[in-house]
């Protein structure tokens, strides 16, 4: 009977270990996605700054005419 309980305990330990490994893998994926979104956000902010600078330059040019 002890062998049965030991076997069940080992199976449960392996099951929980597998779930923990999957959770860690999912965490890595989410961190990579987050990093990609941060990079994309920075690129969009730079693009907005470029457009704002271009718009300001055009406004100055229009005022000087």
Coordinates of N, CA and C in Angstrom, one line a residue:
X1 N 0.8 -1.2 0.0 CA 0.0 0.0 0.0 C 0.9 1.3 0.0
X2 N 2.0 1.2 0.7 CA 2.9 2.3 0.8 C 3.4 2.7 -0.6
X3 N 3.7 1.6 -1.4 CA 4.2 1.9 -2.8 C 3.2 2.7 -3.6
X4 N 1.9 2.4 -3.4 CA 0.9 3.1 -4.1 C 0.9 4.6 -3.7
X5 N 0.9 4.9 -2.4 CA 1.0 6.2 -2.0 C 2.2 7.0 -2.4
X6 N 3.4 6.3 -2.4 CA 4.6 6.9 -2.8 C 4.5 7.2 -4.3
X7 N 3.9 6.3 -5.1 CA 3.8 6.5 -6.5 C 2.9 7.7 -6.8
X8 N 1.8 7.8 -6.1 CA 0.9 8.9 -6.3 C 1.6 10.2 -5.9
X9 N 2.4 10.2 -4.8 CA 3.1 11.4 -4.4 C 4.1 11.8 -5.4
X10 N 4.8 10.9 -6.0 CA 5.8 11.2 -7.0 C 5.1 11.8 -8.3
X11 N 4.0 11.2 -8.7 CA 3.3 11.7 -9.8 C 2.8 13.1 -9.6
X12 N 2.3 13.4 -8.4 CA 1.8 14.7 -8.1 C 3.0 15.7 -8.1
X13 N 4.1 15.3 -7.5 CA 5.3 16.2 -7.5 C 5.7 16.5 -8.9
X14 N 5.8 15.5 -9.8 CA 6.2 15.7 -11.2 C 5.1 16.6 -11.9
X15 N 3.9 16.4 -11.6 CA 2.8 17.2 -12.2 C 3.0 18.7 -11.8
X16 N 3.2 19.0 -10.5 CA 3.3 20.4 -10.1 C 4.6 21.0 -10.7
X17 N 5.7 20.2 -10.8 CA 6.9 20.7 -11.3 C 6.7 21.0 -12.8
X18 N 5.9 20.2 -13.5 CA 5.6 20.5 -14.9 C 4.8 21.8 -15.1
X19 N 3.9 22.0 -14.2 CA 3.1 23.2 -14.2 C 4.0 24.4 -13.9
X20 N 4.9 24.3 -13.0 CA 5.8 25.4 -12.7 C 6.7 25.8 -13.9
X21 N 7.2 24.7 -14.6 CA 8.0 25.0 -15.7 C 7.2 25.7 -16.8
X22 N 6.0 25.3 -17.0 CA 5.1 25.9 -18.0 C 4.9 27.4 -17.7
X23 N 4.6 27.6 -16.4 CA 4.4 29.0 -15.9 C 5.6 29.9 -16.2
X24 N 6.8 29.3 -15.9 CA 8.0 30.1 -16.1 C 8.2 30.4 -17.6
X25 N 7.9 29.4 -18.4 CA 8.0 29.6 -19.9 C 7.1 30.7 -20.4
X26 N 5.8 30.7 -19.9 CA 4.8 31.7 -20.2 C 5.3 33.1 -19.8
X27 N 5.9 33.1 -18.6 CA 6.4 34.4 -18.1 C 7.5 35.0 -19.0
X28 N 8.4 34.1 -19.5 CA 9.4 34.6 -20.5 C 8.8 35.1 -21.8
X29 N 7.7 34.5 -22.2 CA 7.0 34.9 -23.5 C 6.4 36.3 -23.2
X30 N 5.8 36.4 -22.1 CA 5.1 37.7 -21.7 C 6.2 38.8 -21.6
X31 N 7.3 38.5 -21.0 CA 8.4 39.5 -20.9 C 8.9 40.0 -22.2
X32 N 9.0 39.0 -23.2 CA 9.5 39.4 -24.5 C 8.5 40.2 -25.2
X33 N 7.2 39.9 -25.1 CA 6.1 40.7 -25.7 C 6.1 42.1 -25.1
X34 N 6.3 42.2 -23.8 CA 6.3 43.5 -23.2 C 7.5 44.3 -23.7
X35 N 8.7 43.7 -23.8 CA 9.9 44.4 -24.3 C 9.6 44.9 -25.8
X36 N 9.0 44.0 -26.6 CA 8.7 44.4 -28.0 C 7.7 45.6 -28.0
X37 N 6.7 45.6 -27.1 CA 5.8 46.7 -27.0 C 6.4 48.0 -26.6
X38 N 7.4 47.9 -25.7 CA 8.1 49.1 -25.2 C 8.9 49.7 -26.4
X39 N 9.6 48.8 -27.1 CA 10.4 49.3 -28.3 C 9.5 49.9 -29.3
X40 N 8.3 49.3 -29.6 CA 7.4 49.9 -30.5 C 6.8 51.2 -30.1
X41 N 6.6 51.3 -28.8 CA 6.1 52.6 -28.2 C 7.1 53.7 -28.3
X42 N 8.4 53.4 -28.1 CA 9.4 54.4 -28.2 C 9.6 54.8 -29.7
X43 N 9.4 53.9 -30.6 CA 9.5 54.2 -32.0 C 8.4 55.1 -32.4
X44 N 7.2 54.9 -31.9 CA 6.0 55.7 -32.2 C 6.2 57.1 -31.6
X45 N 6.8 57.2 -30.4 CA 7.0 58.5 -29.8 C 8.0 59.3 -30.6
X46 N 9.0 58.6 -31.2 CA 10.0 59.3 -32.0 C 9.4 59.8 -33.3
X47 N 8.5 59.0 -33.8 CA 7.8 59.4 -35.1 C 6.9 60.6 -34.8
X48 N 6.2 60.6 -33.7 CA 5.4 61.8 -33.3 C 6.3 63.0 -33.2
X49 N 7.4 62.9 -32.5 CA 8.3 64.0 -32.4 C 8.8 64.6 -33.7
X50 N 9.1 63.6 -34.6 CA 9.5 64.1 -36.0 C 8.4 64.8 -36.7
X51 N 7.2 64.3 -36.6 CA 6.0 65.0 -37.2 C 5.8 66.4 -36.6
X52 N 5.9 66.4 -35.2 CA 5.7 67.7 -34.5 C 6.8 68.7 -35.0
X53 N 8.0 68.3 -35.1 CA 9.1 69.1 -35.5 C 8.9 69.6 -37.0
X54 N 8.5 68.7 -37.8 CA 8.2 69.1 -39.2 C 7.0 70.1 -39.3
X55 N 6.0 69.8 -38.5 CA 4.9 70.7 -38.5 C 5.3 72.1 -38.0
X56 N 6.1 72.2 -36.9 CA 6.5 73.4 -36.4 C 7.4 74.2 -37.4
X57 N 8.2 73.4 -38.1 CA 9.1 74.0 -39.2 C 8.2 74.6 -40.3
X58 N 7.2 73.9 -40.7 CA 6.3 74.4 -41.7 C 5.5 75.6 -41.3
X59 N 5.1 75.6 -40.0 CA 4.4 76.8 -39.5 C 5.3 78.0 -39.4
X60 N 6.6 77.8 -39.1 CA 7.6 79.0 -39.0 C 7.8 79.5 -40.4
X61 N 7.9 78.5 -41.4 CA 8.1 78.9 -42.8 C 6.9 79.7 -43.3
X62 N 5.7 79.3 -42.9 CA 4.4 80.0 -43.4 C 4.4 81.4 -42.8
X63 N 4.8 81.6 -41.5 CA 4.8 82.9 -40.9 C 5.8 83.8 -41.5
X64 N 6.9 83.3 -42.0 CA 8.0 84.1 -42.6 C 7.6 84.6 -44.0
X65 N 6.6 84.0 -44.6 CA 6.3 84.3 -46.0 C 5.5 85.6 -46.1

